[in-house]
Coordinates of N, CA and C and ligand atoms in Angstrom, one line a residue:
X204 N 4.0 -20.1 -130.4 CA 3.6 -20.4 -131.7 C 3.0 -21.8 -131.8
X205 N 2.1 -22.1 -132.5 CA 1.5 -23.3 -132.6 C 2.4 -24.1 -133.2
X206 N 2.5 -25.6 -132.8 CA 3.3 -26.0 -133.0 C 3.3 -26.6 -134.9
X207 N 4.2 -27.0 -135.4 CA 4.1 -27.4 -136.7 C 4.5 -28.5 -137.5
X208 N 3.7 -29.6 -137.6 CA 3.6 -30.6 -138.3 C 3.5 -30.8 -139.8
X209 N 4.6 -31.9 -140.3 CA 5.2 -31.8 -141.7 C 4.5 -33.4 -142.4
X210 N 3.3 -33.0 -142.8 CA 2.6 -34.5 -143.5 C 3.2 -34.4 -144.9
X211 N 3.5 -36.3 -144.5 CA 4.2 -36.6 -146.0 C 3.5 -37.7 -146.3
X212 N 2.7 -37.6 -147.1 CA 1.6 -38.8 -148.0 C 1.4 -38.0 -149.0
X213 N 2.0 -39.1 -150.6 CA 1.8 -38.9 -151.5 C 0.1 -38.6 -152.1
X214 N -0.7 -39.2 -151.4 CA -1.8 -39.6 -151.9 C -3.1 -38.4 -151.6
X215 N -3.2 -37.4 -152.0 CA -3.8 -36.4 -152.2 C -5.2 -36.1 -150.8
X216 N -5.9 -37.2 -151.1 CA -7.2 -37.1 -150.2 C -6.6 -37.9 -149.2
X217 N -5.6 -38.1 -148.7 CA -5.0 -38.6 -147.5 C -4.7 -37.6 -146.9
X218 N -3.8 -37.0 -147.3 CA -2.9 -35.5 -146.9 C -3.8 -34.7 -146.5
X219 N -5.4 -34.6 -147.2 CA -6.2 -33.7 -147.0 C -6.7 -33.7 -145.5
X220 N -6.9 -35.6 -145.2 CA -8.2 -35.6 -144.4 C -7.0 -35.0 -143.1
X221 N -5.8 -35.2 -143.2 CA -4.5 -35.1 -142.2 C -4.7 -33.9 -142.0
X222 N -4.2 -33.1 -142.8 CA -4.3 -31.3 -143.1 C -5.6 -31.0 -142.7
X223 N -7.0 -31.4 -142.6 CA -8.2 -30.9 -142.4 C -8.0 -30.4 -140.5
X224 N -7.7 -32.2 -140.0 CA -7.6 -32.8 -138.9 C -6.5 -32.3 -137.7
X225 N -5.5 -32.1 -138.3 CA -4.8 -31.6 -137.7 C -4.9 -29.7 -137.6
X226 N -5.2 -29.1 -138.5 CA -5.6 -28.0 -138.2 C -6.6 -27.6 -137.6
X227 N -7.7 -28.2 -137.2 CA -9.0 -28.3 -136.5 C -8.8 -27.9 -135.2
X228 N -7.4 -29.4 -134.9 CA -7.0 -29.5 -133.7 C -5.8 -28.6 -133.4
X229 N -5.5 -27.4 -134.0 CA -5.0 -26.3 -133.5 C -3.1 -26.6 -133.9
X230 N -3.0 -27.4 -134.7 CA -1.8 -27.2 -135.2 C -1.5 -26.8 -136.3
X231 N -0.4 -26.1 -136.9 CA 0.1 -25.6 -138.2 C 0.2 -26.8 -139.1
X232 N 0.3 -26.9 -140.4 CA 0.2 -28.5 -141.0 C 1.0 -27.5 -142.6
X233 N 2.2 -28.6 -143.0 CA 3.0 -28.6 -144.2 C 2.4 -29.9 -144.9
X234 N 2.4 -29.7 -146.7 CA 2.2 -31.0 -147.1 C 3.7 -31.7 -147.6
X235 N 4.1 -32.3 -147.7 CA 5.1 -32.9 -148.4 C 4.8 -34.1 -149.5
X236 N 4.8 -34.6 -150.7 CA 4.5 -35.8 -151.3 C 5.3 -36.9 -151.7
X237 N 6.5 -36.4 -151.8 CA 7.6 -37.3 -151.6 C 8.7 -37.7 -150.9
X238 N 9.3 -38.2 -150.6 CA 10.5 -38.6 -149.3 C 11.6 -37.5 -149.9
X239 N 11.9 -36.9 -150.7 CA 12.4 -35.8 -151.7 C 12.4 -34.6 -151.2
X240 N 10.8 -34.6 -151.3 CA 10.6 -33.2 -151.0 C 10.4 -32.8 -149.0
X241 N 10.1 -34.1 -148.5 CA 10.1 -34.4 -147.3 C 11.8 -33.7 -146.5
X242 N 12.3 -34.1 -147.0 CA 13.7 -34.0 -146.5 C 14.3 -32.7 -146.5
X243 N 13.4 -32.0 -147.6 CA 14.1 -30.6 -148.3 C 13.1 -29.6 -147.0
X244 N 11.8 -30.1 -146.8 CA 10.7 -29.3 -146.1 C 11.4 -29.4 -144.9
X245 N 11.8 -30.6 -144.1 CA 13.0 -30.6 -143.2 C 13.7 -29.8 -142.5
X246 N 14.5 -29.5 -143.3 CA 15.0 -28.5 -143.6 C 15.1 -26.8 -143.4
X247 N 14.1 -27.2 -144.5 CA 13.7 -25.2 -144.7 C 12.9 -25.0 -143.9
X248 N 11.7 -25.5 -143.0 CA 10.7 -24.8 -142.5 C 10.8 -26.1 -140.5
X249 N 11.6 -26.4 -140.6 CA 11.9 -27.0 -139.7 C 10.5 -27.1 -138.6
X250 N 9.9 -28.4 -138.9 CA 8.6 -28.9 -138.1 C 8.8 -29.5 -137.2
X251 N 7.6 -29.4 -135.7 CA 8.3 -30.1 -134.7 C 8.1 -31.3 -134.8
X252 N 6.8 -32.0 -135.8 CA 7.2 -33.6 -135.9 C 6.4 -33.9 -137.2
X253 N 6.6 -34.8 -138.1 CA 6.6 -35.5 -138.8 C 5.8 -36.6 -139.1
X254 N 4.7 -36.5 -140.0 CA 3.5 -37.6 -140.1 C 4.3 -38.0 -141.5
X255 N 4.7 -39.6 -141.3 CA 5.5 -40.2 -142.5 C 4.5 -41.0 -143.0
X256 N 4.1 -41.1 -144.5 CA 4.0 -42.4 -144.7 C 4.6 -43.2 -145.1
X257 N 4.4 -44.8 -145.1 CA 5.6 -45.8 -145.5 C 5.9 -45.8 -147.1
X258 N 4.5 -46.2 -147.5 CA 4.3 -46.1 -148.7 C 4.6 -44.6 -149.8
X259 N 5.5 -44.8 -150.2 CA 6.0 -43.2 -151.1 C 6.8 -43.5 -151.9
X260 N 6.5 -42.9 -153.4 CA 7.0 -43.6 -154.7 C 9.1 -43.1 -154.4
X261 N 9.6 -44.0 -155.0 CA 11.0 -43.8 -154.7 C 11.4 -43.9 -153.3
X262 N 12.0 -42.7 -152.8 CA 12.0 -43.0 -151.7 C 11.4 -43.5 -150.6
X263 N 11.4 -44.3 -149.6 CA 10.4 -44.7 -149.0 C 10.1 -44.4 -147.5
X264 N 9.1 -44.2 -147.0 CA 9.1 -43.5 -145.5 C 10.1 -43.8 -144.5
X265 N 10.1 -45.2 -144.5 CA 11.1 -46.1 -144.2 C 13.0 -45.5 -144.4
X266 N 12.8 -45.5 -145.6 CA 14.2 -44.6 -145.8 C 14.7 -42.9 -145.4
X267 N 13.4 -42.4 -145.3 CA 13.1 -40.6 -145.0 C 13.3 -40.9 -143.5
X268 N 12.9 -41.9 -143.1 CA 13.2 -42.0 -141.1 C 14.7 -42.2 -140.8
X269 N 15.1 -43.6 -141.7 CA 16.8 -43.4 -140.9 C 17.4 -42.0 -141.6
X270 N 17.3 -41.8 -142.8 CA 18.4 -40.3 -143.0 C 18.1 -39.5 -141.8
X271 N 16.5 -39.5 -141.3 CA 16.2 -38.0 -140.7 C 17.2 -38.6 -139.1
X272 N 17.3 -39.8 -138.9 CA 18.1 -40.2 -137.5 C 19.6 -40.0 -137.8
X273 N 19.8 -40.4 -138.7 CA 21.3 -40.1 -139.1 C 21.7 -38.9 -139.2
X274 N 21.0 -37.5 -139.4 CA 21.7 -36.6 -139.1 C 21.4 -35.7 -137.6
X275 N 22.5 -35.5 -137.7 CA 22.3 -34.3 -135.8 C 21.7 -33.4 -135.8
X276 N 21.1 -32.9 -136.8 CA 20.6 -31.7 -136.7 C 18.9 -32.1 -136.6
X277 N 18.7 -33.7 -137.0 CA 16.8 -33.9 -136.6 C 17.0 -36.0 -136.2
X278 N 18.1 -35.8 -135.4 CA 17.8 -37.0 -135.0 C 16.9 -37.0 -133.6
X279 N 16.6 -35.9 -133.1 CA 15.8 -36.0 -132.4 C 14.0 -35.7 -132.8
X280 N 13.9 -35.4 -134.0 CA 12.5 -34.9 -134.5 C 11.4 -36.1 -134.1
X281 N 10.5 -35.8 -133.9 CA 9.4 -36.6 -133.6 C 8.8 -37.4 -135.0
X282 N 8.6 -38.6 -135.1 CA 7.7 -39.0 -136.3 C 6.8 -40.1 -136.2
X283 N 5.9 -40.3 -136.6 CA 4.7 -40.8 -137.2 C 5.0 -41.8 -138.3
X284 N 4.6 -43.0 -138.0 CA 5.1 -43.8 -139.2 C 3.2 -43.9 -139.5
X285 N 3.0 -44.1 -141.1 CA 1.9 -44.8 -141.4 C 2.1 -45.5 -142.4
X286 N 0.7 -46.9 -141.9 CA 1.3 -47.9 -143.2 C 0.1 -48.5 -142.9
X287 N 0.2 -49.6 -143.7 CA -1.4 -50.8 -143.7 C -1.7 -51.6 -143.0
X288 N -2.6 -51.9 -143.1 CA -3.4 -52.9 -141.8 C -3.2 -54.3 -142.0
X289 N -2.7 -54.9 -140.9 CA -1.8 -55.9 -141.1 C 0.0 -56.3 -141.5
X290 N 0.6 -55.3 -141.4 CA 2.5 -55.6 -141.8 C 2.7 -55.6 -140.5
X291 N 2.4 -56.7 -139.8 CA 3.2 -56.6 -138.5 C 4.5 -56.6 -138.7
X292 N 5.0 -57.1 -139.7 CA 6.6 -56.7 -140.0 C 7.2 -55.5 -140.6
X293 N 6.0 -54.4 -140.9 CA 6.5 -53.6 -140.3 C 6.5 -52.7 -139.7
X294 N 5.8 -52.8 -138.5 CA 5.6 -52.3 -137.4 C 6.7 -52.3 -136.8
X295 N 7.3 -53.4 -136.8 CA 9.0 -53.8 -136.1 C 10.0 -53.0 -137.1
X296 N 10.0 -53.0 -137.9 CA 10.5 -52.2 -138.8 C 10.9 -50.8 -138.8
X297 N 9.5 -50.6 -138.6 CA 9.3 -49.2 -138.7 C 10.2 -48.6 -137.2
X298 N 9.4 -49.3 -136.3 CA 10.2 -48.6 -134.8 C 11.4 -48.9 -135.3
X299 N 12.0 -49.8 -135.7 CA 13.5 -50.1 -135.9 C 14.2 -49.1 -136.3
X300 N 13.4 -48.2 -137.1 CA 14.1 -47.4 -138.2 C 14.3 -46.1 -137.3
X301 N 13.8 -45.8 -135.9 CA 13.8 -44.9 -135.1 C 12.3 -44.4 -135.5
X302 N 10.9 -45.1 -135.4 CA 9.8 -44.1 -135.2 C 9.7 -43.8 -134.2
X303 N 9.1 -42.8 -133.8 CA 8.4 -42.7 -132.3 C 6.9 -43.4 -132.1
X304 N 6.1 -43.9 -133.0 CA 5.2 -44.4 -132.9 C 5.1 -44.9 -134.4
X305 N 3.8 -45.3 -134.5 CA 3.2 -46.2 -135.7 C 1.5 -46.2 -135.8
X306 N 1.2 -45.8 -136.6 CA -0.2 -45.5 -136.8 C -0.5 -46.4 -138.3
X307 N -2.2 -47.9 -138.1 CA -1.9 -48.3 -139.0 C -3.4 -47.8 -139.9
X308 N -2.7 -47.3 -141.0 CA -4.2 -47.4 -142.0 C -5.3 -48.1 -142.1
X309 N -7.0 -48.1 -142.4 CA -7.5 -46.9 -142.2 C -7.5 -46.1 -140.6
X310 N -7.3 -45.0 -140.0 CA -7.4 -44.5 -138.8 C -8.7 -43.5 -138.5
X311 N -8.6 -43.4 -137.4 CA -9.7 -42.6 -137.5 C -8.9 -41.0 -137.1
X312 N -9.6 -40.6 -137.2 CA -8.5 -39.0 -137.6 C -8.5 -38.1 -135.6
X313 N -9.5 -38.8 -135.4 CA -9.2 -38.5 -133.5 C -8.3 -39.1 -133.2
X314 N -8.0 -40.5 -133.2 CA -7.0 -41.0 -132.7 C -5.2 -40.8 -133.6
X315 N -5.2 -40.3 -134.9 CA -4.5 -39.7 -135.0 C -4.2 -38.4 -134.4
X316 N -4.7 -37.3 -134.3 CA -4.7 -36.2 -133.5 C -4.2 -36.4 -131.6
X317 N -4.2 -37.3 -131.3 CA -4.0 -37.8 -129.7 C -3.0 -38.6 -130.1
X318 N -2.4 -39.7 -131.1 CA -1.0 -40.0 -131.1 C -0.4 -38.7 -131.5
X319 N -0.5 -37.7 -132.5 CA 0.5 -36.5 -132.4 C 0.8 -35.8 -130.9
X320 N -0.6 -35.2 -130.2 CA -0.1 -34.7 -128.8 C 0.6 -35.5 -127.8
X321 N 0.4 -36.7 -127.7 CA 0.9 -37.7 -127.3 C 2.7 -37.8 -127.5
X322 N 2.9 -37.9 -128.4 CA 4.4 -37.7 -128.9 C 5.1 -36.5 -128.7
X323 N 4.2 -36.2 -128.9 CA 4.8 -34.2 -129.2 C 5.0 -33.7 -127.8
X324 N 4.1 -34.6 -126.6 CA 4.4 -34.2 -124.9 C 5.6 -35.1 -124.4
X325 N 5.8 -35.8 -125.4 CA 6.9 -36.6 -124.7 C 8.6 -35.6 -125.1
X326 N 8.5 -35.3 -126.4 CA 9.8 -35.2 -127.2 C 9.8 -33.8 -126.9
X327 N 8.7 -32.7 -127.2 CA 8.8 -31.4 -126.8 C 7.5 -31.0 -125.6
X328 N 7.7 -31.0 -124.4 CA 6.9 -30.9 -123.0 C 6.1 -29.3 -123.8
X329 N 7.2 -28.2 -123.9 CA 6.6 -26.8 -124.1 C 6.5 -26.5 -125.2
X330 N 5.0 -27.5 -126.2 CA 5.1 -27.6 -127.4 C 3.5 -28.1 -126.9
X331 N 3.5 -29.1 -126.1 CA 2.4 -30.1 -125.5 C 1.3 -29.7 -124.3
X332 N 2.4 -29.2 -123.4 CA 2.1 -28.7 -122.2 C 1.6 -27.0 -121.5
X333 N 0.3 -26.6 -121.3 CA 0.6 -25.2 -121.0 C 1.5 -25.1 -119.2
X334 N 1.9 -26.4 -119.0 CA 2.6 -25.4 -117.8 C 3.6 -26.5 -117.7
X335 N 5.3 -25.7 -117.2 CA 6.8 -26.3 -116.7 C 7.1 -25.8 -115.4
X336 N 7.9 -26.6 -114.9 CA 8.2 -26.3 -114.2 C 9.5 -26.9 -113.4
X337 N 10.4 -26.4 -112.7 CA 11.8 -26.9 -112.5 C 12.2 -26.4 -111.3
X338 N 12.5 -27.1 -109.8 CA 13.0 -25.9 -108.9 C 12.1 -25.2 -108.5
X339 N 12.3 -24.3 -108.3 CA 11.6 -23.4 -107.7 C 10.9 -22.6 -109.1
X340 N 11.2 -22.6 -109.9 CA 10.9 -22.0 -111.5 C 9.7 -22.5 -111.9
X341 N 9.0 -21.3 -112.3 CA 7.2 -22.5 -112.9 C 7.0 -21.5 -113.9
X342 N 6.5 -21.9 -115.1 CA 6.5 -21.5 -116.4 C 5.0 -21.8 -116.9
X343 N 4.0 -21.0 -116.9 CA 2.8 -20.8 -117.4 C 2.8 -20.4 -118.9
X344 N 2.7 -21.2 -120.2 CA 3.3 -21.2 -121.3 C 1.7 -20.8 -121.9
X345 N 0.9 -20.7 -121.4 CA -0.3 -19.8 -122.1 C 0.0 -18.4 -121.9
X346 N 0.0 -18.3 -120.5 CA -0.2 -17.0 -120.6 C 1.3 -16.2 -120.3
X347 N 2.2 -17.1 -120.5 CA 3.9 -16.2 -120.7 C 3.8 -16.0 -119.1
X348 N 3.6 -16.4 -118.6 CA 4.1 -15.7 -117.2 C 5.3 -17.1 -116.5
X349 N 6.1 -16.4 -115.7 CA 7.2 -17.1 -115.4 C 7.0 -16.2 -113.9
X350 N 7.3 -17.4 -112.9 CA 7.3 -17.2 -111.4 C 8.5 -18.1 -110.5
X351 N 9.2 -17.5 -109.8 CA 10.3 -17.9 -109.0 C 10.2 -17.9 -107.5
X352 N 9.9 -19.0 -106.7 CA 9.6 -18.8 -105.4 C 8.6 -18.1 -105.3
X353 N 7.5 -18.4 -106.2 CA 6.3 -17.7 -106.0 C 6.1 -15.9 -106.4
X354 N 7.2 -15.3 -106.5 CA 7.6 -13.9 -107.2 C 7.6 -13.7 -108.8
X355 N 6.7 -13.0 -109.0 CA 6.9 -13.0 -110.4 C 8.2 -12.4 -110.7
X356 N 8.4 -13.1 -112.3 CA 9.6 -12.8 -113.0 C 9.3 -11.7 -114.2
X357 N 9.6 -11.0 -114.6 CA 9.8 -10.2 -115.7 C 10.7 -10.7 -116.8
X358 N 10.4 -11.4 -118.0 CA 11.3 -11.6 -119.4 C 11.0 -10.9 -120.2
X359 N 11.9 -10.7 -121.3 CA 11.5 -10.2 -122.6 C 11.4 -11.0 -123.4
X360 N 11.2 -11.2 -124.7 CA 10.3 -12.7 -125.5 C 11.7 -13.4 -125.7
X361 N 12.6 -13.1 -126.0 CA 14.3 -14.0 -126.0 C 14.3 -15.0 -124.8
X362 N 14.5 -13.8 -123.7 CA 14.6 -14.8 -122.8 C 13.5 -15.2 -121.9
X363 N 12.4 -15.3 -122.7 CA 11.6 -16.4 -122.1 C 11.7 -17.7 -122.9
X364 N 12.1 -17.4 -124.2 CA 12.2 -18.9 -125.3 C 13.7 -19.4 -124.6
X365 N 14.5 -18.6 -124.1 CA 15.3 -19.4 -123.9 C 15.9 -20.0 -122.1
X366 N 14.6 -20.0 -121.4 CA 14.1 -19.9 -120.5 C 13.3 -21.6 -120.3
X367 N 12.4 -21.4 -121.7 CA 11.3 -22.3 -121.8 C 12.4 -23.8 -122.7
X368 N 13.4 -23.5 -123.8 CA 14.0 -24.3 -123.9 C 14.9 -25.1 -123.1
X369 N 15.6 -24.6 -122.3 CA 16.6 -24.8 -121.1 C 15.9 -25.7 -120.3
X370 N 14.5 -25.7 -119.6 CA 13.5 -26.0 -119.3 C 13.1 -27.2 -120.0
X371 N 12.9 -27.2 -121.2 CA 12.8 -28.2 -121.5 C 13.3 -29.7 -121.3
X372 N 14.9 -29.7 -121.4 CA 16.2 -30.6 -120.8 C 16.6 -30.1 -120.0
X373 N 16.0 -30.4 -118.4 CA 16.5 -30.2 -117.5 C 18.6 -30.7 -117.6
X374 N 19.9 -30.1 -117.2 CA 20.7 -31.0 -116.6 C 21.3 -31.2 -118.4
X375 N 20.8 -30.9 -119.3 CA 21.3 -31.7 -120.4 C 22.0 -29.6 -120.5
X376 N 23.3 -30.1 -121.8 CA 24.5 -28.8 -122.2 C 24.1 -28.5 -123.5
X377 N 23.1 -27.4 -123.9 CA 23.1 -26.8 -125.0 C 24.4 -25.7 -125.3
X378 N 24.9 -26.2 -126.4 CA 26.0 -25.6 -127.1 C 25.1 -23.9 -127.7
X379 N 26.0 -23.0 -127.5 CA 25.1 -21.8 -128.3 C 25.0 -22.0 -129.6
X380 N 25.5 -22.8 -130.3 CA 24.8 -22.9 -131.7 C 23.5 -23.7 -131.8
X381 N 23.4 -24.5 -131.0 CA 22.1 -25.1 -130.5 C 21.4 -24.1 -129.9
X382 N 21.3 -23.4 -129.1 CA 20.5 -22.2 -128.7 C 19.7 -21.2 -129.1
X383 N 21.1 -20.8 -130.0 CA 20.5 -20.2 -131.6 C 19.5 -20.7 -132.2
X384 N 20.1 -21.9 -132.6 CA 18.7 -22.6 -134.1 C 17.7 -23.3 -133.1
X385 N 17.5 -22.9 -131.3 CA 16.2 -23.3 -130.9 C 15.5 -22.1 -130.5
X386 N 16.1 -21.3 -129.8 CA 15.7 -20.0 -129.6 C 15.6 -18.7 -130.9
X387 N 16.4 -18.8 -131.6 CA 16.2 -17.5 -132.5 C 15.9 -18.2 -133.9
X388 N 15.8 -19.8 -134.3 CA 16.1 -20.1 -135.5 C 16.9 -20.6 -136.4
X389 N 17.1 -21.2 -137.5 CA 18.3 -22.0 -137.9 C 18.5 -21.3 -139.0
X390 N 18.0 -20.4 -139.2 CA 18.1 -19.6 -140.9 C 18.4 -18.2 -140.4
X391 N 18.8 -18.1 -139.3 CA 19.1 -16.3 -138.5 C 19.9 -16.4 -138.5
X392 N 20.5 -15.4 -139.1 CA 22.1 -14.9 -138.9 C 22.2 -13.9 -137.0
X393 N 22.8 -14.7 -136.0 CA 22.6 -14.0 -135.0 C 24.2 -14.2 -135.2
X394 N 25.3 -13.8 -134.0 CA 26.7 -14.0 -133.5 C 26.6 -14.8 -131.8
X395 N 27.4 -16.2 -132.1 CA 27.2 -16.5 -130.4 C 26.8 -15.9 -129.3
X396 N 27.9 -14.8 -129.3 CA 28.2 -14.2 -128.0 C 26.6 -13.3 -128.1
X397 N 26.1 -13.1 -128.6 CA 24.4 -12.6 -128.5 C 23.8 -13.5 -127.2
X398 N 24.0 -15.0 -127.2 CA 23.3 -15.6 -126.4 C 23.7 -15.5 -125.1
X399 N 25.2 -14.8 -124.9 CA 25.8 -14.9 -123.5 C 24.9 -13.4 -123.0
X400 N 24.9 -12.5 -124.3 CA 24.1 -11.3 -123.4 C 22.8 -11.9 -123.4
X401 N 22.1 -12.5 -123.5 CA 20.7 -12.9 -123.0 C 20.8 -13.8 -121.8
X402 N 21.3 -14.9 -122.3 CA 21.9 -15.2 -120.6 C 22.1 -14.7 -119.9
X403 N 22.7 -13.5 -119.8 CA 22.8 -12.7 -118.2 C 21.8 -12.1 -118.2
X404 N 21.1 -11.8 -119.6 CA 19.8 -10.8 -118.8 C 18.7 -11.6 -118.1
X405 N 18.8 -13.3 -118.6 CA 18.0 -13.9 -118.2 C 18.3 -14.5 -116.4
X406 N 19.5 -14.9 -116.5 CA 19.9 -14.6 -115.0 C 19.8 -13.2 -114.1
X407 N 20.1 -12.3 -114.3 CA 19.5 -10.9 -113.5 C 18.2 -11.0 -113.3
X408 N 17.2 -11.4 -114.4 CA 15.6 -11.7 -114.1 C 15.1 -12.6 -112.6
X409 N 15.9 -14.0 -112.7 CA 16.1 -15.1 -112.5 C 16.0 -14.9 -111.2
X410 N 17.4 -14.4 -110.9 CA 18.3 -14.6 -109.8 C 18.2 -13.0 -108.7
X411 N 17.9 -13.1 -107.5 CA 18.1 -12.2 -106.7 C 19.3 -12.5 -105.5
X412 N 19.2 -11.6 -104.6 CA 20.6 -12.2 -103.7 C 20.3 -13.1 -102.9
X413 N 19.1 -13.7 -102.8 CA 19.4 -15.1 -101.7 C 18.9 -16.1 -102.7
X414 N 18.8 -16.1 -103.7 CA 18.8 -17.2 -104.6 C 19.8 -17.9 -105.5
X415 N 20.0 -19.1 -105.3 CA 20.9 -19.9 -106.7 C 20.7 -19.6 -107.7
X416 N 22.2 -19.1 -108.6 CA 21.7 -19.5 -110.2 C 21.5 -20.8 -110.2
X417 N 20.5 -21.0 -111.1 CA 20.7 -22.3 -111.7 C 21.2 -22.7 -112.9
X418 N 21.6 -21.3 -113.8 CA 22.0 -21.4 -115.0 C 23.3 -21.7 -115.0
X419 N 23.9 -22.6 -115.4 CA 25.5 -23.6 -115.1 C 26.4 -23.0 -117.1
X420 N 27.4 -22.1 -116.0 CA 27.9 -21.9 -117.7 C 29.0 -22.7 -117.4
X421 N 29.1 -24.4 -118.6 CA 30.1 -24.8 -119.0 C 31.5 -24.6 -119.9
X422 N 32.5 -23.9 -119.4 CA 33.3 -23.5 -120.1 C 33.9 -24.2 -121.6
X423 N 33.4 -23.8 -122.6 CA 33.7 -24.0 -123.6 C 33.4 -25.2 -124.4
X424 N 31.4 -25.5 -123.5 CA 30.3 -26.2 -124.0 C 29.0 -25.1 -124.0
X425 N 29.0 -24.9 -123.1 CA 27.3 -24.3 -123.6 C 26.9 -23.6 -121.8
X426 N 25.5 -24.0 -122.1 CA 25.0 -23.4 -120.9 C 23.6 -24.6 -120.8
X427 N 23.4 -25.0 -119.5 CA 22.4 -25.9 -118.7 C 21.7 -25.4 -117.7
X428 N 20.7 -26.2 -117.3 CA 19.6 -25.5 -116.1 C 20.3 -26.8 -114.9
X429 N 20.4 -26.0 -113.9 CA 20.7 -27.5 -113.4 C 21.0 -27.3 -111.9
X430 N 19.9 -28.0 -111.1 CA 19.1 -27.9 -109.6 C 20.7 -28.3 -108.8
X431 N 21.8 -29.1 -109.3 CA 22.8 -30.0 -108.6 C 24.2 -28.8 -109.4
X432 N 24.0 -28.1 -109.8 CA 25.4 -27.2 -109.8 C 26.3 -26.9 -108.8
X433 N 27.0 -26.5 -109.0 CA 28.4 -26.1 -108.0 C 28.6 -25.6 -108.4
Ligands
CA699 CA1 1.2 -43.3 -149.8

């Protein structure tokens, strides 16, 4: 799915030229107009990153970035600070507050478009990137094909998202509730133990008899990809 970017500028023909620009360039685009309604979009439609502006009546972008870092559920979200030409103070600011970048008004709407992919290949690779890869594992994210030691693999769409996320943090312990709200969604009513049967179907895909799992199930953490298991 194309990935989905949540613009928050109150200021109407701002939002627009963003929303034109960014859809052009093949991304999904939300508007948001206040740090309010920012937080709530957040939320409900859960975007992979975030065009802030500073300037926003009441709340201020500035404020919409630390809440979004203070909580666990989007302190890792990607964002976009914008603001005016010339606040070198806050530029410092801004990073301070946790941006991932800083873009200063007026821009030109290419070089916004290339700081989004830019960020968005850092924080989500298979968001950015048409191809992963890990081990002996290579992940062609256009055309869904997944190959192991050069043999194709066969997934079904579950466990190829949960394939491609795992992949994504090499070595790092996704909790199955984290699994859930990356692979199936944060508003699905699924039951844990759903993900342990996809995990095995994804390992039987994976894995034949002279090969390593690499799929590391931590007892009563989660499940990791991870080249150095035992
Ligand atoms: Ca504004």
């Amino acid at each position: 799915m194309k990935p989905l970017i949540l613009i928050v500028e109150d200021e109407t023909p701002q939002a627009e030229v963003l929303r034109y620009n960014l859809e052009k360039a093949d991304f999904r685009t939300s508007v948001a107009v206040s740090g309010e309604e920012a937080l709530v979009k957040v939320d409900e439609e859960q975007p992979d990153l975030v065009v802030l502006d500073w300037m926003l009546p009441e709340l201020s972008g500035l404020e919409v970035c630390r809440r979004l870092r203070a909580n666990k559920e989007t302190r890792g979200l990607p964002v976009i600070m914008l603001t005016a030409r010339g606040e070198e103070g806050d530029k410092i600011r801004g990073l301070d507050s946790g941006a991932d970048d800083y873009v200063v008004k007026p821009f030109l709407p290419s070089e916004m478009v290339a700081r989004v992919r830019a960020v968005l290949r850092r924080a989500r690779p298979s968001l950015a990137e048409d191809h992963l890869e890990y081990g002996d594992i290579s992940v062609d994210l256009t055309e869904h094909k997944v190959t192991r030691g050069g043999r194709a693999v066969h997934l079904g769409p579950t466990e190829f998202r949960l394939l491609t996320t795992l992949m994504e943090r090499p070595g790092r312990v996704f909790s199955r509730e984290q699994l859930l709200d990356l692979v199936w969604g944060r508003n699905i009513h699924v039951e844990e133990r759903t993900v342990d049967v996809h995990i095995r179907r994804l390992r039987k895909a994976l894995n034949n008899e002279r090969m390593p799992d690499l799929i590391r199930t931590v007892r009563g953490a989660g499940y990791s990809l991870d080249l150095e298991k035992t």
